Coordinates of C-alpha atoms and ligand atoms in Angstrom, one line a residue:
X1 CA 0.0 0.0 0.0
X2 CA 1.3 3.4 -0.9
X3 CA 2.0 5.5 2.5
X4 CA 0.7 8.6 2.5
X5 CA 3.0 12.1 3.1
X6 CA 4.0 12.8 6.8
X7 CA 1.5 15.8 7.9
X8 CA 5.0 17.2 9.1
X9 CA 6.8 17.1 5.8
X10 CA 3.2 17.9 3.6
X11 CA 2.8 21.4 5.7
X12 CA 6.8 22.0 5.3
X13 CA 6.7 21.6 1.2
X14 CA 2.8 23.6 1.2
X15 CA 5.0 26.9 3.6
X16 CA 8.0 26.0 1.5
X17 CA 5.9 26.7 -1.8
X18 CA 4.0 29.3 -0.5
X19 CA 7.1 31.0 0.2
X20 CA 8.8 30.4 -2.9
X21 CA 5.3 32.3 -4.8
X22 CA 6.1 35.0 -2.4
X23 CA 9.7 35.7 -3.2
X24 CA 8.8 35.0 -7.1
X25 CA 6.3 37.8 -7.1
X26 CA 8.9 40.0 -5.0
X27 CA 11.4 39.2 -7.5
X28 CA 9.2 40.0 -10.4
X29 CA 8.2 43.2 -9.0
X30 CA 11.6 44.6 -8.1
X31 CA 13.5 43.0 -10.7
X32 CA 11.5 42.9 -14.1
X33 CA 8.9 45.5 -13.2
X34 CA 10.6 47.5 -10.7
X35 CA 12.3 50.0 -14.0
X36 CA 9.0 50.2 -15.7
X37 CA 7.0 51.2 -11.8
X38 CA 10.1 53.6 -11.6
X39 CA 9.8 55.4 -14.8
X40 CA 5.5 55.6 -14.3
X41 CA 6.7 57.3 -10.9
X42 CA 9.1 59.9 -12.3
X43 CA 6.9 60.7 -15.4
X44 CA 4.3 61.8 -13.0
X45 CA 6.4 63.6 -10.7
X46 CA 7.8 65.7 -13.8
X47 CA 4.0 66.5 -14.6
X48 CA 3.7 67.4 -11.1
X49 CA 6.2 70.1 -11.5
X50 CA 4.9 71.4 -14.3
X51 CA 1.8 72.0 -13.0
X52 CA 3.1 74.3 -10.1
X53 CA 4.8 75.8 -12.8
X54 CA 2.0 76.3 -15.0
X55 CA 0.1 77.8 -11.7
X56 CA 3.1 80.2 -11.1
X57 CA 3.3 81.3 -15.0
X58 CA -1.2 82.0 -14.7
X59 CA -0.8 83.6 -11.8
X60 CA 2.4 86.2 -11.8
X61 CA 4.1 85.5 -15.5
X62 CA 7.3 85.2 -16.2
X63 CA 8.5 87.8 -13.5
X64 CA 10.9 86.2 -11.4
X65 CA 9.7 82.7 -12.4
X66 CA 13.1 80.8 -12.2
X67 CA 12.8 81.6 -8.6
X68 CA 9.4 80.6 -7.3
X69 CA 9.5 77.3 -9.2
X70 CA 13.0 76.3 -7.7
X71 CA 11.7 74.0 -5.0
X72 CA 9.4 72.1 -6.6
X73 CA 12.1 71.2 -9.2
X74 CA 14.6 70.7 -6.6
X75 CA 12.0 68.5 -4.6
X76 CA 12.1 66.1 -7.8
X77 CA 15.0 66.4 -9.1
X78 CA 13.7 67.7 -12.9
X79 CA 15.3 70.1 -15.2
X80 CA 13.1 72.5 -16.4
X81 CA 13.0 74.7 -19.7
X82 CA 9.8 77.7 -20.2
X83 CA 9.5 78.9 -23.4
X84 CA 7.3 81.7 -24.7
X85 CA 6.5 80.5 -28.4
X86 CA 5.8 83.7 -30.8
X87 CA 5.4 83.1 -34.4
X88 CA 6.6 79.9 -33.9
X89 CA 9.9 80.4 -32.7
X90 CA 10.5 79.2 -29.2
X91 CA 12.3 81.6 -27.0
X92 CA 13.6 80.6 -23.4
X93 CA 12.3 82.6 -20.3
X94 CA 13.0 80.4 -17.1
X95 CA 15.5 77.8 -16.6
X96 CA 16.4 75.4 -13.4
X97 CA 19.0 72.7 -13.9
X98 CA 18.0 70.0 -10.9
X99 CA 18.4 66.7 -12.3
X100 CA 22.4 66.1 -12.2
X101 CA 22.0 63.8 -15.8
X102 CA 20.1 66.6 -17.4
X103 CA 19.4 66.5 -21.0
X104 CA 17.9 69.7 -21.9
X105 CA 20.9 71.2 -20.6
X106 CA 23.4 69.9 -23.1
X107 CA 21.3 68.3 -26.4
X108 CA 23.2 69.4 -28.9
X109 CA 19.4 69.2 -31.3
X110 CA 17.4 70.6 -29.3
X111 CA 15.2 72.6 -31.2
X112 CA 13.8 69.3 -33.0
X113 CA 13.0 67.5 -30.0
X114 CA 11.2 70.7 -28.7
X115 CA 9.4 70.6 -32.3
X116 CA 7.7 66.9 -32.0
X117 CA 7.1 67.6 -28.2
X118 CA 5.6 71.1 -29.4
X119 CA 3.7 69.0 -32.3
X120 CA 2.2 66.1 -30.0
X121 CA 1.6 68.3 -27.2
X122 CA -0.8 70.6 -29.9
X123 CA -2.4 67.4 -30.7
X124 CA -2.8 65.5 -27.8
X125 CA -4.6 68.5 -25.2
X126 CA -1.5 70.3 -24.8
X127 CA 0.2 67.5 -22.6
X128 CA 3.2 65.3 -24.3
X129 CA 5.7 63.1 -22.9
X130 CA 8.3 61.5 -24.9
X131 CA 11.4 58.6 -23.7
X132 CA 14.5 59.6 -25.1
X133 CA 17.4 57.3 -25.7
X134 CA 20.9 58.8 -24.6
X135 CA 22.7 57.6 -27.7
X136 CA 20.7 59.5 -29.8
X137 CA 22.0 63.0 -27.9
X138 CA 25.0 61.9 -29.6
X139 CA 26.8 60.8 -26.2
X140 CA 27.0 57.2 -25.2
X141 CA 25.5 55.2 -21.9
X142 CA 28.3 55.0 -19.5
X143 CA 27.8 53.3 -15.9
X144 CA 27.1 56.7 -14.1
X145 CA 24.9 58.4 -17.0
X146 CA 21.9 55.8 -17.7
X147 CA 20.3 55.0 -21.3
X148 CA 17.2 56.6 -21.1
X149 CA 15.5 60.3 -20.4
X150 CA 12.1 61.1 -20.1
X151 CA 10.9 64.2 -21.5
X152 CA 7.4 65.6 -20.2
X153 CA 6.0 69.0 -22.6
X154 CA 3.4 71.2 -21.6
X155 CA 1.8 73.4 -24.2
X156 CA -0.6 76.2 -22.7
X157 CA -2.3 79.5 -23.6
X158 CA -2.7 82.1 -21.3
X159 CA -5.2 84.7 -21.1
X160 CA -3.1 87.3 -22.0
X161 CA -2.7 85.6 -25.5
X162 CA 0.7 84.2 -24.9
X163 CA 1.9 80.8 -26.0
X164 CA 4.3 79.1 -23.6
X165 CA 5.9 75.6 -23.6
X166 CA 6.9 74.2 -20.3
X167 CA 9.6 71.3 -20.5
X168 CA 10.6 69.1 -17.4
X169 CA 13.3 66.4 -18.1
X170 CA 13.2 63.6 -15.4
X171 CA 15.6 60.6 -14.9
X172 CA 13.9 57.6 -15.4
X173 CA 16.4 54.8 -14.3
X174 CA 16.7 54.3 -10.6
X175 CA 20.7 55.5 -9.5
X176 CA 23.3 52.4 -9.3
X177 CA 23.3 52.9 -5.6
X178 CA 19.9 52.4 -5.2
X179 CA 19.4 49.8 -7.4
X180 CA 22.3 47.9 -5.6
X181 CA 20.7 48.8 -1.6
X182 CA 17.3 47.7 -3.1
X183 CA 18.8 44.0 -4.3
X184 CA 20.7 43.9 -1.1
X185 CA 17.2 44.8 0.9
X186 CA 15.6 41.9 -1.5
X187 CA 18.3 39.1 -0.8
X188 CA 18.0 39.6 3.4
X189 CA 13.9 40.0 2.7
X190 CA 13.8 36.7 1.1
X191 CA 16.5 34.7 3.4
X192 CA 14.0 36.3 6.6
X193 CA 10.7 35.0 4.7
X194 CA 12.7 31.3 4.0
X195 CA 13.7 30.9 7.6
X196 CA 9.7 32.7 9.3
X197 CA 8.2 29.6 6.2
X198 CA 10.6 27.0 7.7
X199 CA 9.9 27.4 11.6
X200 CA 6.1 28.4 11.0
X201 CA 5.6 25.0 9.1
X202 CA 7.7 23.4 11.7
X203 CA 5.7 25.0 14.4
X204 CA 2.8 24.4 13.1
X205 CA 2.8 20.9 11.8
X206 CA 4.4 20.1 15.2
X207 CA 1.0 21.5 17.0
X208 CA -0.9 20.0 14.5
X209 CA 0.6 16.5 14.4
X210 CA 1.3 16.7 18.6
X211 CA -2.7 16.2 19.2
X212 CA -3.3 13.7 16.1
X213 CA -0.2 11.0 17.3
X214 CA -2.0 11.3 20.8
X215 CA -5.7 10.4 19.5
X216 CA -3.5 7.7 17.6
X217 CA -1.6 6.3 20.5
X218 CA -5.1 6.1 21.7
X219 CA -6.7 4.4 19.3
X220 CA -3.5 1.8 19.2
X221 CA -4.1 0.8 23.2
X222 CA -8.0 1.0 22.6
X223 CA -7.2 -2.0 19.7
X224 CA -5.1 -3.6 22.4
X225 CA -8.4 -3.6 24.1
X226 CA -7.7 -0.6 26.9
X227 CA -10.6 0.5 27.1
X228 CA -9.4 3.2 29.7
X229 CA -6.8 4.8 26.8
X230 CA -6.6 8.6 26.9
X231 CA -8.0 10.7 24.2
X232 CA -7.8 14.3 25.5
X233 CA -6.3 16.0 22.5
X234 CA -6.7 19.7 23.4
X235 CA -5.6 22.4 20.7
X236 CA -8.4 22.4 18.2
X237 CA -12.0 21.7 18.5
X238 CA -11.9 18.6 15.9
X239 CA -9.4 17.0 17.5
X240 CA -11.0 17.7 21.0
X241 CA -14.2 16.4 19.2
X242 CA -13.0 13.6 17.7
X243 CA -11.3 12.5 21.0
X244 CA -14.3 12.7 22.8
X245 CA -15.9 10.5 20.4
X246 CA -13.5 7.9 20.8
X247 CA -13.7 8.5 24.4
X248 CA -17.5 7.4 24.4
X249 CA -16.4 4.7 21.8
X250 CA -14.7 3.0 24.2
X251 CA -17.1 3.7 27.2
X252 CA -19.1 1.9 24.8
X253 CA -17.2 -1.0 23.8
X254 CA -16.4 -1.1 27.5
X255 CA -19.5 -1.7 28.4
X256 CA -20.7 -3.9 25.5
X257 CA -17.7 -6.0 26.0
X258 CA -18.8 -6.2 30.4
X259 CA -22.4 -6.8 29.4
X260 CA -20.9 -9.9 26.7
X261 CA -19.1 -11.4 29.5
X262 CA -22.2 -11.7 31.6
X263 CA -24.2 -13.5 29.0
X264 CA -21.8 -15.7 28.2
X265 CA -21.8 -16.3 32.3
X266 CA -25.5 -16.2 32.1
X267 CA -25.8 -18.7 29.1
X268 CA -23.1 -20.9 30.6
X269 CA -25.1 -21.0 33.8
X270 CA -28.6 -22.1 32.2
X271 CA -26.7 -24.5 29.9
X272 CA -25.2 -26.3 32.8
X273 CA -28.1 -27.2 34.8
X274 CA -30.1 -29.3 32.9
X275 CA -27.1 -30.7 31.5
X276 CA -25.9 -31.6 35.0
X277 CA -29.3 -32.8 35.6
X278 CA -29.3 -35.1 32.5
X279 CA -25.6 -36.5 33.4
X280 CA -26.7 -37.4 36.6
X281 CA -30.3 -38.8 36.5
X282 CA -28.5 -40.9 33.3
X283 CA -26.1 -42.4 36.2
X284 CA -28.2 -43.2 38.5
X285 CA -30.1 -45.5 36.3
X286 CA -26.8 -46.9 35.1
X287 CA -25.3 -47.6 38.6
X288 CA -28.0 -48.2 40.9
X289 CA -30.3 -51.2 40.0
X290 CA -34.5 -50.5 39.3
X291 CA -33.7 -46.9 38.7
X292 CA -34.5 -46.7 35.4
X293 CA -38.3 -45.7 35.3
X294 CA -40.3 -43.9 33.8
X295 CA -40.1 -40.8 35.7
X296 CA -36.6 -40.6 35.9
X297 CA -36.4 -40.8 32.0
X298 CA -38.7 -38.0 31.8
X299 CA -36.9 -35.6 33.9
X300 CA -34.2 -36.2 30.9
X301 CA -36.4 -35.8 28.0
X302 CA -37.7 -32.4 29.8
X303 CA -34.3 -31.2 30.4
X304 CA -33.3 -31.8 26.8
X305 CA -36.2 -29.9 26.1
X306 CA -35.7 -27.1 27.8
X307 CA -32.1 -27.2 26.5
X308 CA -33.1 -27.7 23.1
X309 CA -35.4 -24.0 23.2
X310 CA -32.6 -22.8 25.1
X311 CA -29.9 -23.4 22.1
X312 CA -33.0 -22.1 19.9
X313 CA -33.5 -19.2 21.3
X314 CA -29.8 -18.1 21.3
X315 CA -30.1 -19.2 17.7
X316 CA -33.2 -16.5 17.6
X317 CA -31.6 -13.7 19.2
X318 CA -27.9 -14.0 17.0
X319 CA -30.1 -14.1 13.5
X320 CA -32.7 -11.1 14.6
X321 CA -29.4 -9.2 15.9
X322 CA -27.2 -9.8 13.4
X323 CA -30.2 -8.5 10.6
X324 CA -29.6 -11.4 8.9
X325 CA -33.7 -12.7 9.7
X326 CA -35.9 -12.2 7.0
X327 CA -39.4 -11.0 8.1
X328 CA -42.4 -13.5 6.7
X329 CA -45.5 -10.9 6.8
X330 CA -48.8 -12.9 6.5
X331 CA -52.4 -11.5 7.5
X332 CA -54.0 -12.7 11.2
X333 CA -55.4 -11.7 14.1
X334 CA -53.4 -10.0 16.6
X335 CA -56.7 -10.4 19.4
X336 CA -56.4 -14.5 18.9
X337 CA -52.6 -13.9 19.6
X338 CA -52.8 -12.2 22.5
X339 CA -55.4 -13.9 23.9
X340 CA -53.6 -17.1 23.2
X341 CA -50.1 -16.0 24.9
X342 CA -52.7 -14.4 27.9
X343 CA -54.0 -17.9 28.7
X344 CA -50.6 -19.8 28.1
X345 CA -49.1 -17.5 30.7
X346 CA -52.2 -17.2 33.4
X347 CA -52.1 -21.6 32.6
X348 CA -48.2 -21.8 33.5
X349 CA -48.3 -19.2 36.6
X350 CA -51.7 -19.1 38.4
X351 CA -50.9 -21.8 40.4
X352 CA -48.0 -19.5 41.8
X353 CA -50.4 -16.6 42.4
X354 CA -50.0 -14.3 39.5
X355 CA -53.4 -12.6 38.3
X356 CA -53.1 -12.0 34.3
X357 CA -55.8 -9.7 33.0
X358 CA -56.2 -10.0 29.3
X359 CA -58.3 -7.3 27.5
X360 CA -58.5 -8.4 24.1
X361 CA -61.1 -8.7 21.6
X362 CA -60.8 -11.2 18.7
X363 CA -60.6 -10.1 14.8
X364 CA -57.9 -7.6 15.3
X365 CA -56.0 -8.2 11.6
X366 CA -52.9 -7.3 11.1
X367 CA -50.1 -8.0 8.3
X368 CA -46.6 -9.5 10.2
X369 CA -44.6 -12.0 10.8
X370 CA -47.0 -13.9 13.4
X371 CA -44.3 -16.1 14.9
X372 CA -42.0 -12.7 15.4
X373 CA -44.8 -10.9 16.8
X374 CA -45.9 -14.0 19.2
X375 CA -41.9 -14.1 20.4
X376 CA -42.5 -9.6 21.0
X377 CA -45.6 -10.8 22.8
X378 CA -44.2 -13.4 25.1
X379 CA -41.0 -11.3 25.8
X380 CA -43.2 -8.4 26.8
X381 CA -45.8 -10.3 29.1
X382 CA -42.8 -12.6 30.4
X383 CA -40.9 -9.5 31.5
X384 CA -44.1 -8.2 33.0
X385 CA -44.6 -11.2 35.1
X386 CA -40.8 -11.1 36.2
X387 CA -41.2 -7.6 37.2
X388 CA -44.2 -7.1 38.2
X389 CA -44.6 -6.0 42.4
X390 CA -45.6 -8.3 45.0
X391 CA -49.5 -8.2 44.0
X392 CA -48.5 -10.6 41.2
X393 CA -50.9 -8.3 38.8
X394 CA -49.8 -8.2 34.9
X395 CA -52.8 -6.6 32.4
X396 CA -52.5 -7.0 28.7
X397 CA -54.7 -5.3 26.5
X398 CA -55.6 -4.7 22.8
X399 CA -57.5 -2.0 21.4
X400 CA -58.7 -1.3 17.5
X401 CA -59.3 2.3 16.5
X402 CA -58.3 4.7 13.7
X403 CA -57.4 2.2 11.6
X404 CA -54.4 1.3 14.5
X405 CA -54.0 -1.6 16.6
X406 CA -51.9 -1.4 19.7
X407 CA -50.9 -3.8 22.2
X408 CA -50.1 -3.2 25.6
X409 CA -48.9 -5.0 29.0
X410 CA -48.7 -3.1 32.3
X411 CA -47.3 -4.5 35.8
X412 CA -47.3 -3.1 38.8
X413 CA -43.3 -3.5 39.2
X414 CA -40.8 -1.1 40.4
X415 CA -40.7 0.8 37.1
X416 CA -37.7 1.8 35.3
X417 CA -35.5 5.2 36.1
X418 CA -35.7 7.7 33.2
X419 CA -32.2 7.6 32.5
X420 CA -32.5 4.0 31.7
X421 CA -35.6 4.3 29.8
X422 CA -33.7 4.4 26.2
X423 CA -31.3 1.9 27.2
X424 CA -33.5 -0.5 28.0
X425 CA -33.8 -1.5 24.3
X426 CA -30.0 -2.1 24.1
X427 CA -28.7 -5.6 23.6
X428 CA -27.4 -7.0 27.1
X429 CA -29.0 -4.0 29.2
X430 CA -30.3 -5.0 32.4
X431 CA -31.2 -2.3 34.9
X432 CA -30.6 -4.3 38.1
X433 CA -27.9 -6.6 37.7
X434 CA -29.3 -8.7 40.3
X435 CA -32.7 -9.1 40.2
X436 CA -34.1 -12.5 39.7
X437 CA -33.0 -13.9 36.0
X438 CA -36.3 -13.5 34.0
X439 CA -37.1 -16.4 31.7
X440 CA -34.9 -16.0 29.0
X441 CA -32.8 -13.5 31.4
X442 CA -29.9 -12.9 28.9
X443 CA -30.8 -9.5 28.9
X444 CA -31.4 -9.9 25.1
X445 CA -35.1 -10.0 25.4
X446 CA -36.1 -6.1 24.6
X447 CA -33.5 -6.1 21.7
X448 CA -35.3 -8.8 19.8
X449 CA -38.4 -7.1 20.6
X450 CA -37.1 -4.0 19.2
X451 CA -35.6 -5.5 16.4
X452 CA -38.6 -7.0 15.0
X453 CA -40.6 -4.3 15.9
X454 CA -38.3 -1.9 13.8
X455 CA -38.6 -4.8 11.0
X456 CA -42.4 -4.2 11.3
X457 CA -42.3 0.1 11.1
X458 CA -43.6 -0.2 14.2
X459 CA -44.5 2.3 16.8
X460 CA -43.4 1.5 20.1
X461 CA -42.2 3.0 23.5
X462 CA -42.5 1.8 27.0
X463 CA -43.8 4.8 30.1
X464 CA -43.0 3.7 33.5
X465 CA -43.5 5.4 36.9
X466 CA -41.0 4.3 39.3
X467 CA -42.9 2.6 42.4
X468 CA -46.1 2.2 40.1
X469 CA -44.7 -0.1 37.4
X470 CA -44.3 0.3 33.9
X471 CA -46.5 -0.2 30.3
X472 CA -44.6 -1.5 27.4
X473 CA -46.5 -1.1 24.4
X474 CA -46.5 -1.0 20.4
X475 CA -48.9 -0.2 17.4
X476 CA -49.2 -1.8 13.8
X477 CA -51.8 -0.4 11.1
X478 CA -55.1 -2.9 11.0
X479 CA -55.0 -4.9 8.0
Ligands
ADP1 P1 -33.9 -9.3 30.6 O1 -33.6 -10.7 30.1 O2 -32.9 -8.9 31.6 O3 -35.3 -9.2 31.1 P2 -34.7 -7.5 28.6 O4 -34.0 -7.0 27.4 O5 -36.0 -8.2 28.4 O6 -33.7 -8.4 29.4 O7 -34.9 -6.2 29.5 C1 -33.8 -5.4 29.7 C2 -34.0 -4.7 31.1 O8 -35.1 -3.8 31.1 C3 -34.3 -5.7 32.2 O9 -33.1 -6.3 32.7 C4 -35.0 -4.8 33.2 O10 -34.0 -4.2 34.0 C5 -35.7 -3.8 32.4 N1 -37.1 -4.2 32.2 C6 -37.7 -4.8 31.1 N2 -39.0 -4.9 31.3 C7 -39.3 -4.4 32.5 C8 -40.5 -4.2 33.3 N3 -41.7 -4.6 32.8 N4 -40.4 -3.5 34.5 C9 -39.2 -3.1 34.9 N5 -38.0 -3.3 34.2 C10 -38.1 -3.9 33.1

């Protein structure tokens, strides 16, 4: 079988990839993108400038203009050119020089770039910008002087009818200095975010896996059959969840596994005596001469008997438990049923002072599986009799109406306590361990009740009062 991934080394490769997508994008950004987010940056910052220098030229003209628009070309490093255009011919009337690689300063062609800026500007809403290359200034790239200029134009009319043409050159490569302190920052950024992915996954697999080895250890001694194994897995509300499922798992097994030891006790026990009973009445009429009569040989055919119903009954109860029974539904009277299990317990018990009422009128049709239903019947009345208080009264009674027949038996018992009320039905349940074994007494008897009840879509619930006794009853449609 192909083992799956550690949870350990799966959440170390998932941080390990999720930082390697982090330092990709970072790399992508500062490396491939990072000149064209530069140049986007200075382009607007040279417009910037020329709008406070547009402002300046509405508001006092050209007087003194070299002056009040120092700062704001100092504060972004751009070179910037005014010219008042008359006829055509471009004449300069303000200068700064702020950017150190200036190009307006010393372009040896000057007055044809200013013409295309002049004519795009015109066409384009009186705003132009234009990327130069160095080489075509006539001066090569070197290391110090990059390859590129940006050019931003400005073509406005003022009021006073004058033409003017405002020209800010910005730098649009990031300085070798600061291109090398930003790939320093990027190699310690993406060592910090390798060593924060390692410990978090390691951290975090480790609190992960800590509570999900401990449910596991858990599991491991509940197979050895501990049934006491720890499976408090604080940290996380499934684990703590699934550990108090498997805490209740084996409460339950626990229990189931107690209540199997006592029926295998139990069954021992009633298998014993009449086979002890048979062994020794058999050698009594082997050893001891005139012995063998007829009585003694019934005692044996009686306790072979009662063994025989015994073995079938244990037969009964693994078949209807283990679901394997097949129902055989056939039309009859549930009245002539009940009467007849009425009579064949008041027959066996009256001698021993038990009263059995039985309430129920013939031609009660129902579809079921009559034998089934005769074994819910007897279970129910013999559990009545065995429970029933010390005024030996049991009352069984059938009733017809809206289209419903229900059965019920009441006794006059010790009733059962509410919290045992829905465990009652449970294979092995017994509420006192040890009351008087009833007939069958395996503790099985209300589990093949329920079973072919449930087999039947039956309704069917006990109410008890405890001191008053209890009534066990179910309903099946009239057929
Ligand atoms: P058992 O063989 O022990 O009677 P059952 O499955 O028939 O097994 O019943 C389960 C348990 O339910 C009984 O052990 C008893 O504690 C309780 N019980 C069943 N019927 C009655 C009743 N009529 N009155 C009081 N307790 C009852």
């Amino acid at each position: 079988m192909k083992r799956s991934m550690k949870l350990r080394t799966k959440i170390l490769l998932l941080f390990s990839l999720f930082a390697l997508l982090i330092l990709g994008l970072l790399w992508i950004f500062q490396v491939a993108l990072f000149g064209q987010l530069f140049e986007g940056v200075r382009v607007m910052e040279g417009r910037a400038v020329i709008r406070r220098i547009e402002a300046a030229l509405e508001s006092q003209g050209t007087e003194a203009l070299s002056e009040s628009i120092q700062d704001a070309a100092f504060e972004k490093a751009a070179c910037v050119s005014v010219y008042e255009i008359v006829n055509t011919v471009a004449t300069r009337v303000a200068d700064i020089h702020a950017n150190e690689n200036c190009r307006i300063h010393d372009i040896a062609n000057m007055s044809e770039l200013l013409h295309r800026l002049y004519i795009a500007a015109e066409s384009d809403g009186g705003i132009a910008v234009e990327r130069v290359a160095v080489s075509s200034f006539g001066s090569p790239p070197t290391d110090n002087r990059p390859s590129d200029t940006a050019f931003c134009a400005r073509l406005l009319s003022l009021e006073n009818g004058k033409d003017y043409l405002i020209l800010a050159n910005v730098e649009v490569y990031p300085s070798v200095a600061t291109v090398a302190a930003l790939r320093e920052q990027l190699i310690w950024i993406s060592a910090v975010i390798a060593v924060i992915a390692v410990a978090m996954a390691f951290l975090i697999s480790g609190s992960l896996a800590r509570p999900i080895a401990k449910l596991n250890q858990g599991a491991a001694q509940l197979a050895k059959g501990n049934y006491g194994a720890d499976f408090s897995a604080p940290g996380y509300r499934e684990t703590e969840e699934l550990g108090n499922t498997l805490t209740l798992a084996a409460e339950e097994l626990s229990r189931t596994e107690a209540l199997r030891r006592e029926l295998i006790a139990n069954v021992s026990h009633d298998l014993r005596t009449p086979l002890t009973m048979i062994g020794g009445y058999a050698e009594i009429m082997r050893d001891i001469p005139g012995e063998v009569t007829a009585e003694n040989l019934q005692i044996i055919v009686n306790e072979t008997h009662r063994l025989s119903s015994l073995v079938n009954d244990l037969l009964d109860v693994s078949r209807l438990l283990s679901g394997t029974e097949v129902m055989q539904p056939t039309r009859f009277d549930l009245g002539t049923l009940a009467g007849e299990a009425g009579a064949h317990f008041r027959d066996l018990l009256s001698k021993n002072g038990y009263t059995i009422h039985v309430d129920a009128p013939e031609g009660v049709w129902v579809r079921g599986d009559r034998k089934r239903l005769q074994q819910v019947l007897y279970n129910l009345i013999g559990n009545a009799v065995n429970y029933t208080g010390e005024d030996k009264q049991v009352s069984i009674r059938l009733t017809a109406g809206d289209g419903i027949a229900r059965f019920s038996v009441t006794d006059t018992g010790a009733g059962i306590p509410a919290e045992d009320l829905p465990k009652i039905w449970e294979r092995y349940y017994k509420v006192d361990k040890v009351h008087k074994r009833a007939a069958v007494g395996t503790g099985l008897g209300l589990s093949i009740v329920k079973s072919v009840l449930d087999a039947h879509n039956a309704k069917f619930g006990v109410s008890s009062d405890l001191g008053e006794g209890s009534c066990f009853w179910f309903e099946l449609p009239l057929a």
